[in-house]
Coordinates of C-alpha atoms and ligand atoms in Angstrom, one line a residue:
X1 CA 97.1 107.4 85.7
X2 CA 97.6 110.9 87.1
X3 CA 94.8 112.5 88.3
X4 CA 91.6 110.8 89.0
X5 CA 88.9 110.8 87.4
X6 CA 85.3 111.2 89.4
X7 CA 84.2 108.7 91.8
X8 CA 80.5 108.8 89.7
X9 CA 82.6 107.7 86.4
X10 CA 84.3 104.8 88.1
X11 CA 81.4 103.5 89.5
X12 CA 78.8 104.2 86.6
X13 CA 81.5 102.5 84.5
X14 CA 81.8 99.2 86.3
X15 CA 77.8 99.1 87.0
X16 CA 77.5 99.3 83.1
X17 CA 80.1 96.4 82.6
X18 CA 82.5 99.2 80.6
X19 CA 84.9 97.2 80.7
X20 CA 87.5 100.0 80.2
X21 CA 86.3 101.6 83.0
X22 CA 86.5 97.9 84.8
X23 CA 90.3 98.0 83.8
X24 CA 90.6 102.0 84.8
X25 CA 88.9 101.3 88.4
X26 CA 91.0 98.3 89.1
X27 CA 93.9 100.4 88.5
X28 CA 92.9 102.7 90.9
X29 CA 92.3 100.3 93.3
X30 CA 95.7 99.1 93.0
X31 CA 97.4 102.3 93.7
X32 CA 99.3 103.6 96.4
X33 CA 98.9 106.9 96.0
X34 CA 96.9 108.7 98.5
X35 CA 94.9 110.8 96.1
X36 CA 93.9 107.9 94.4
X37 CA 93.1 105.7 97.3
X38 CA 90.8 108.6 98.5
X39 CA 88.4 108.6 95.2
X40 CA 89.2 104.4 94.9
X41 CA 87.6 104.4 99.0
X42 CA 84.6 106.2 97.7
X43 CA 84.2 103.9 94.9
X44 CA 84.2 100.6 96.8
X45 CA 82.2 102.0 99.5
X46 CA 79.2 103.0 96.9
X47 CA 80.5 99.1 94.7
X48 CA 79.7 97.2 97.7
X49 CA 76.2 97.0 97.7
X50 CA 77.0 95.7 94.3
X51 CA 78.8 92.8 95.3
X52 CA 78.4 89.5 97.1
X53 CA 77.0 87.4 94.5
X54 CA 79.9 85.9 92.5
X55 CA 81.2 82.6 93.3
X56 CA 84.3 83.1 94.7
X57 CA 87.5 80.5 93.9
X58 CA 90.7 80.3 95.6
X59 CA 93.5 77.9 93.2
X60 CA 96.8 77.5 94.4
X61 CA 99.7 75.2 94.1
X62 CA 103.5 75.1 93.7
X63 CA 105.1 77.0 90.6
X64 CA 104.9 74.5 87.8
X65 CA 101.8 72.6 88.8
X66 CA 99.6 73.5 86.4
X67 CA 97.7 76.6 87.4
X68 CA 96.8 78.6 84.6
X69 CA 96.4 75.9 82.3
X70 CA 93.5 74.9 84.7
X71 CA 92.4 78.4 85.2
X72 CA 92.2 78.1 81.4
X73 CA 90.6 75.1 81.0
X74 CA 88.1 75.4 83.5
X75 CA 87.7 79.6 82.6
X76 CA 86.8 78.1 79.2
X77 CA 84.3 75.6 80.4
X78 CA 82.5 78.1 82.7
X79 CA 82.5 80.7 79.2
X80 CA 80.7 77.6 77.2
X81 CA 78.2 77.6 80.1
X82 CA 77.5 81.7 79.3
X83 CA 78.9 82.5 82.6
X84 CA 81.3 85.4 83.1
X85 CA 84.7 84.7 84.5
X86 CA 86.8 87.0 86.1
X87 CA 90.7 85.9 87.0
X88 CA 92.6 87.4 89.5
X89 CA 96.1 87.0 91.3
X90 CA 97.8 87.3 94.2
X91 CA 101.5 86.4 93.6
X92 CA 104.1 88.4 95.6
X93 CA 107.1 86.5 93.9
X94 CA 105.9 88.6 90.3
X95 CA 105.2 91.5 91.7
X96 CA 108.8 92.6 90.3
X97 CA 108.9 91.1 87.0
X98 CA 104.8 92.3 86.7
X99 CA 102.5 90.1 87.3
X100 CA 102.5 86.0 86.6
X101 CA 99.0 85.9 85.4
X102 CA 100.3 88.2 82.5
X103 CA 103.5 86.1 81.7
X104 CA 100.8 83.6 81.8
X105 CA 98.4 84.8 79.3
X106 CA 100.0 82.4 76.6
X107 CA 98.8 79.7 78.7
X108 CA 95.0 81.3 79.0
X109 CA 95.3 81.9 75.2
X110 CA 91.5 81.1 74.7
X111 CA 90.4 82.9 78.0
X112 CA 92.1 85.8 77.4
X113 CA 90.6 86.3 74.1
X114 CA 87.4 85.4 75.7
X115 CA 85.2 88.3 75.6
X116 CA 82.9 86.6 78.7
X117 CA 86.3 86.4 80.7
X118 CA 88.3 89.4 82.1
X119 CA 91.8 88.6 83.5
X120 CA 94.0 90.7 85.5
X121 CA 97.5 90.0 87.0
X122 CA 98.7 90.0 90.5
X123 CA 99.5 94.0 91.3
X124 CA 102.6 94.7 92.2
X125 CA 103.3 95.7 96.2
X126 CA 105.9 96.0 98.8
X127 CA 103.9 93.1 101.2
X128 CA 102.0 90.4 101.1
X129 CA 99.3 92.2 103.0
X130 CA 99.2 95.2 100.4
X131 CA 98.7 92.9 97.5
X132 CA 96.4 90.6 98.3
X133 CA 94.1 93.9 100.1
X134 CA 94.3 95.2 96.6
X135 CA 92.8 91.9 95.5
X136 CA 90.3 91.9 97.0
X137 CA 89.0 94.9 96.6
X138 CA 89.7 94.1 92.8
X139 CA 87.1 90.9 93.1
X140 CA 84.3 92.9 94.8
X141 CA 85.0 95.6 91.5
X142 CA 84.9 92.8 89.6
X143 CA 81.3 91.0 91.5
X144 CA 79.8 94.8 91.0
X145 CA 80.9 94.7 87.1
X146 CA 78.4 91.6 87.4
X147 CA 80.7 88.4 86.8
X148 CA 79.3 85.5 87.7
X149 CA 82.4 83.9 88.9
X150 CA 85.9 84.9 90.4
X151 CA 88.7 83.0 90.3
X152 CA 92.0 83.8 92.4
X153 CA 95.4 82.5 91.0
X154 CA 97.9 82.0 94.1
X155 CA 101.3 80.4 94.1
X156 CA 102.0 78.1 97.1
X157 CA 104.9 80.3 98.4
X158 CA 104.5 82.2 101.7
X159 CA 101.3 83.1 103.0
X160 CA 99.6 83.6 100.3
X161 CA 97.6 81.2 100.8
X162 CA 96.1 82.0 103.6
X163 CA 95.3 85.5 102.3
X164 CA 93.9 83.8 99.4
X165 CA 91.5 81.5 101.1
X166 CA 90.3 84.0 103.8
X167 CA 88.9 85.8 100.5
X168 CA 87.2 83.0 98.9
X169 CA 84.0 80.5 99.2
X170 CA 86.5 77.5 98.2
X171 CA 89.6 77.0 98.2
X172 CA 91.0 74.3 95.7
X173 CA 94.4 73.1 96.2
X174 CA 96.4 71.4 93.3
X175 CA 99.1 69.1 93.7
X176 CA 101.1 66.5 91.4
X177 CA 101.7 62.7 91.9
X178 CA 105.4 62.9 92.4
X179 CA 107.8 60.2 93.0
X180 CA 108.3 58.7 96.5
X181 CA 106.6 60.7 99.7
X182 CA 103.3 62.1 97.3
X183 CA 102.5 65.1 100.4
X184 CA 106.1 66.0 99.7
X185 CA 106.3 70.4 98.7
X186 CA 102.9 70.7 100.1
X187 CA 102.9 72.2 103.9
X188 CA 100.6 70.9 105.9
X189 CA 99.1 74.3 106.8
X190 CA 97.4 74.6 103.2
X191 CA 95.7 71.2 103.8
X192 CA 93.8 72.6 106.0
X193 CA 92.7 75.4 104.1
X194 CA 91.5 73.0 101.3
X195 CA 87.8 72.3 100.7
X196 CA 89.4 70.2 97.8
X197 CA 92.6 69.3 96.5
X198 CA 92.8 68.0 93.0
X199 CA 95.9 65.7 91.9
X200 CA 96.2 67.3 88.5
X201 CA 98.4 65.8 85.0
X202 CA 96.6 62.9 85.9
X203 CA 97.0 62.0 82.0
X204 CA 98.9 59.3 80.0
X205 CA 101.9 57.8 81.8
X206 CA 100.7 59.8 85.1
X207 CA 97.0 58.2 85.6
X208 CA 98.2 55.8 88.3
X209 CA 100.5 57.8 90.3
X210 CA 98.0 60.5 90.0
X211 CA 95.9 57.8 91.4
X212 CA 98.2 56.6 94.5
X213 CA 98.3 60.4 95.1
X214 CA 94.7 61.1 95.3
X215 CA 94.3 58.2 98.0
X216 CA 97.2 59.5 100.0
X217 CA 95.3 62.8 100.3
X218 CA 92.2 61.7 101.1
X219 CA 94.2 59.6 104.2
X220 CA 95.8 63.1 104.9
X221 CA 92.6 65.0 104.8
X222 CA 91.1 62.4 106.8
X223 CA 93.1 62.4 109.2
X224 CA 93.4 66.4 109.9
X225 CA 90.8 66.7 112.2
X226 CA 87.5 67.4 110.9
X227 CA 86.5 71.1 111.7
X228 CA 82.7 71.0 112.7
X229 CA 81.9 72.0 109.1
X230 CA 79.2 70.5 107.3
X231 CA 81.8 69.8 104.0
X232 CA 84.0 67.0 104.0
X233 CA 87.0 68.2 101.7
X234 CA 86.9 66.0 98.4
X235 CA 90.2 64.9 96.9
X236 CA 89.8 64.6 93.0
X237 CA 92.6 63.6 90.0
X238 CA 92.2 65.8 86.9
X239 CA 94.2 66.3 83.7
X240 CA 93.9 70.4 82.7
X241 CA 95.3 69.1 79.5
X242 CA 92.6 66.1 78.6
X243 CA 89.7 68.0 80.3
X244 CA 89.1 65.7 82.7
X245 CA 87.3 65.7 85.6
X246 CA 86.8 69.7 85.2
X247 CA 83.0 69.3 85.2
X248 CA 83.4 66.9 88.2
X249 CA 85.2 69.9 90.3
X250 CA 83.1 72.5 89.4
X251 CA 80.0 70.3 90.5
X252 CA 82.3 70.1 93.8
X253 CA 82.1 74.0 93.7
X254 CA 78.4 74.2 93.7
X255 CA 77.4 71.1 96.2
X256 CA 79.7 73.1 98.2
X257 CA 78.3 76.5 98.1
X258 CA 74.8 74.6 99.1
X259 CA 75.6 72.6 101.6
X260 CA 77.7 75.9 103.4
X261 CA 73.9 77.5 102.6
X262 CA 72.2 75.0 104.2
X263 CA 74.2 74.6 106.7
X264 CA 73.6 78.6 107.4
X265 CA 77.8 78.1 107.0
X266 CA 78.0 80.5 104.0
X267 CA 76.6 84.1 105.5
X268 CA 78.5 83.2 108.4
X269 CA 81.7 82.4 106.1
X270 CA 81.6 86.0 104.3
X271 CA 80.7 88.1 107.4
X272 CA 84.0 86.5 109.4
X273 CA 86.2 87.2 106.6
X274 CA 85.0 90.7 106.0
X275 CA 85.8 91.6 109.8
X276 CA 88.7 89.3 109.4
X277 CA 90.2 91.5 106.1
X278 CA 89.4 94.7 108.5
X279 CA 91.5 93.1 111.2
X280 CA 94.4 92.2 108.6
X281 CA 94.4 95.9 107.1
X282 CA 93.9 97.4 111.1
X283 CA 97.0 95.6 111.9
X284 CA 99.2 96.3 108.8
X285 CA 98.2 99.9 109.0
X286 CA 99.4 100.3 112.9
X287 CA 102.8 98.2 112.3
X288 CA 103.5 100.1 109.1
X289 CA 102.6 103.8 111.2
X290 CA 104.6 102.6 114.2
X291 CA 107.9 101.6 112.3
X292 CA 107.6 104.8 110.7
X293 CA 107.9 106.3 113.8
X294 CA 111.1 108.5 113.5
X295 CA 112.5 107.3 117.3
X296 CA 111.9 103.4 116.2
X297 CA 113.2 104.1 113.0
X298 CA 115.9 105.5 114.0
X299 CA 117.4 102.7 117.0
X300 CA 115.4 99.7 115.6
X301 CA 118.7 98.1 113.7
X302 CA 120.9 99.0 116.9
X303 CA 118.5 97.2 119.2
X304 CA 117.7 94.4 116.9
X305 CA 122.0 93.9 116.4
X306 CA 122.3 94.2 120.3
X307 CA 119.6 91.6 120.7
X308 CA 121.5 89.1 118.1
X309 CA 124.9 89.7 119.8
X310 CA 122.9 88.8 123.7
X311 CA 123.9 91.9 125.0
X312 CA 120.1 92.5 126.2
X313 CA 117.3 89.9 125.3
X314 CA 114.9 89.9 122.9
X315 CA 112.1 91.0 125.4
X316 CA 114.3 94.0 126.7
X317 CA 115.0 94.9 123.0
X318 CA 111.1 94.8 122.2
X319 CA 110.6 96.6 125.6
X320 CA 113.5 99.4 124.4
X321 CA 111.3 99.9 121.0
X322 CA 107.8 99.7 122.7
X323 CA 108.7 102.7 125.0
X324 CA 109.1 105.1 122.4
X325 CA 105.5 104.0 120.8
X326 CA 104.1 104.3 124.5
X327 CA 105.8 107.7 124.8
X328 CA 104.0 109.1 121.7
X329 CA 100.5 107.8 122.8
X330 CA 101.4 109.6 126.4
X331 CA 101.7 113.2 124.5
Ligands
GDP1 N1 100.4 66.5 81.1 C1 99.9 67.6 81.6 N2 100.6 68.7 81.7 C2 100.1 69.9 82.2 C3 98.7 69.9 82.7 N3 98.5 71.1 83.2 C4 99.6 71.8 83.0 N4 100.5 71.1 82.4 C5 101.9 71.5 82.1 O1 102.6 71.9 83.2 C6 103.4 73.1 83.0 C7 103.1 74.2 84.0 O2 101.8 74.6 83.9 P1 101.3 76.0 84.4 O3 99.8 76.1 84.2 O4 102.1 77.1 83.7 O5 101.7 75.9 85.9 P2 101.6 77.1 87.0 O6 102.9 77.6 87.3 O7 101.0 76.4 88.2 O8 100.6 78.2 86.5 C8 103.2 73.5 81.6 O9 104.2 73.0 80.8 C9 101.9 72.8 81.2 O10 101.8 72.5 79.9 C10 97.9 68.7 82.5 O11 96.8 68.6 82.9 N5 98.6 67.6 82.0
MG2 MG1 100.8 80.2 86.4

């Protein structure tokens, strides 16, 4: 994509459920290019009074535990139902090697042929931060194309996570019965971030240790302290494979999203996140502007290599770099 086309195109397009035009506003969400960001920040400013009603579904888990064969089987359950399914990713590992939801579209064979789903893999980024902004913008293109549902594909690596969940209504956690210490590869940190975690291959030789695993999680989770929420987080085994228990979770999904109603939870939920992504992207933008500063630029290694051999500490080092910045706001 070169030059872009109107901001009236993009957004007529993704209001009319083109879904070329879906495809062609997502890439220009995605891109880094300041002309395009210019006519992409027009578009998602007249998109978002388009958005809000999807139901929106965090999924993460180590490499290997089963996610897009869930995101599969579930996509495909939601598709029978004659809901729309749209799959997202946020996976900084593939940003290189293009995108794992791509590399996984032989494992979402049926949902990628699905004409009620619409996948698109992780973009590719220099941080964390840029990819997982681009996500989310792609989700609210995606709620003002009218799907019903958004799922977000997140390998348990990093913080991506925690990006991932601060851009959801639920965030589902999968995990495998494994031998010995079952809470074993899963920090701590993401624990907290589940509404539910789901103990997945739970299927022919498995179904028992899938079963020790389950009740070791519910100890975990019931032991994290609870967080004045009206939703207790659910642990659940489920085979992606066999199709078990996938109803059961998505039921989870929906008692959840009316309990958080109830519970006046959910408005509060989405406005907090959508000052806390205008925090995130505040901060990224100053770091990135002040590295770029040509005087911290320039001494930044030299202070960072005197710090590391104690020749000054690491407050005089930060002090050394901060001047500069303080200088420029001086002027
Ligand atoms: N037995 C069994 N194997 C599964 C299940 N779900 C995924 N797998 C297998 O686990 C491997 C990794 O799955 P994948 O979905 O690619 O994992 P991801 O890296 O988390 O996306 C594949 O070989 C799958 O066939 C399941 O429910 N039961
Ligand atoms: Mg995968």
């Amino acid at each position: 994509m070169s030059t872009p086309q109107k901001p009236e195109e993009y957004i007529k397009g993704v209001l009319n459920r083109d879904r070329r035009m879906l495809a062609k506003t997502i890439t220009l969400v995605e891109s880094g290019l300041a002309e395009h960001r210019k006519v992409a920040g027009q578009v998602l400013g007249e998109l978002l009074a388009h958005t809000g009603r999807a139901i929106r579904v965090g999924i993460t888990g180590v490499p290997g535990v089963g996610k897009s064969v869930f995101i599969e089987t579930l996509g495909t359950f939601l598709t029978c139902q004659g809901l729309t399914v749209a799959v997202l990713a946020v996976d900084p590992s593939s940003a290189r090697s293009g995108g794992s939801v791509l590399g996984d579209k032989t494992r979402m064979e049926k949902l990628s042929a699905d004409p009620r789903a619409f996948i698109r893999p992780s973009p590719s980024g220099k941080t964390l931060g840029g990819i997982a902004a681009r996500t989310r913008e792609s989700m609210l293109v995606c709620e003002a194309a009218g799907f019903d549902v958004v799922l977000v594909e997140t390998v348990g690596v990093g913080q991506s996570e925690t990006a991932v969940a601060a851009m959801v209504d639920f965030f589902l956690v999968l995990a495998l019965a494994g031998a010995g210490d079952e809470l074993q590869g899963i920090k701590k940190g993401i624990l907290e971030l589940a509404d539910a975690v789901a103990v997945t291959k739970a299927d022919g030789e498995n179904i028992k240790a899938a079963d020790q695993a389950r009740q070791q999680y519910e100890v975990a989770l019931h032991m994290l302290s609870p967080s004045g929420s009206a939703w207790c987080p659910r642990v659940f085994t489920c085979s992606a494979l066999a199709g078990e228990n996938i109803d059961t979770i998505w039921e989870t999904v929906l008692a959840h999203r009316k309990t958080l109603q109830a519970s006046g939870e959910f408005e509060a939920k989405r406005r907090k996140q959508a000052a806390q992504w205008m925090w995130r992207l505040l901060e990224e933008g100053i770091k990135e502007r002040v590295f770029a500063l040509p005087e911290i630029a320039d001494s930044l290694s030299a202070v960072v290599s005197r710090v590391e051999h104690g020749e000054i500490t690491a407050a005089a080092g930060a002090d050394k770099l901060l001047f500069y910045l303080d200088k420029r706001i001086k002027v």
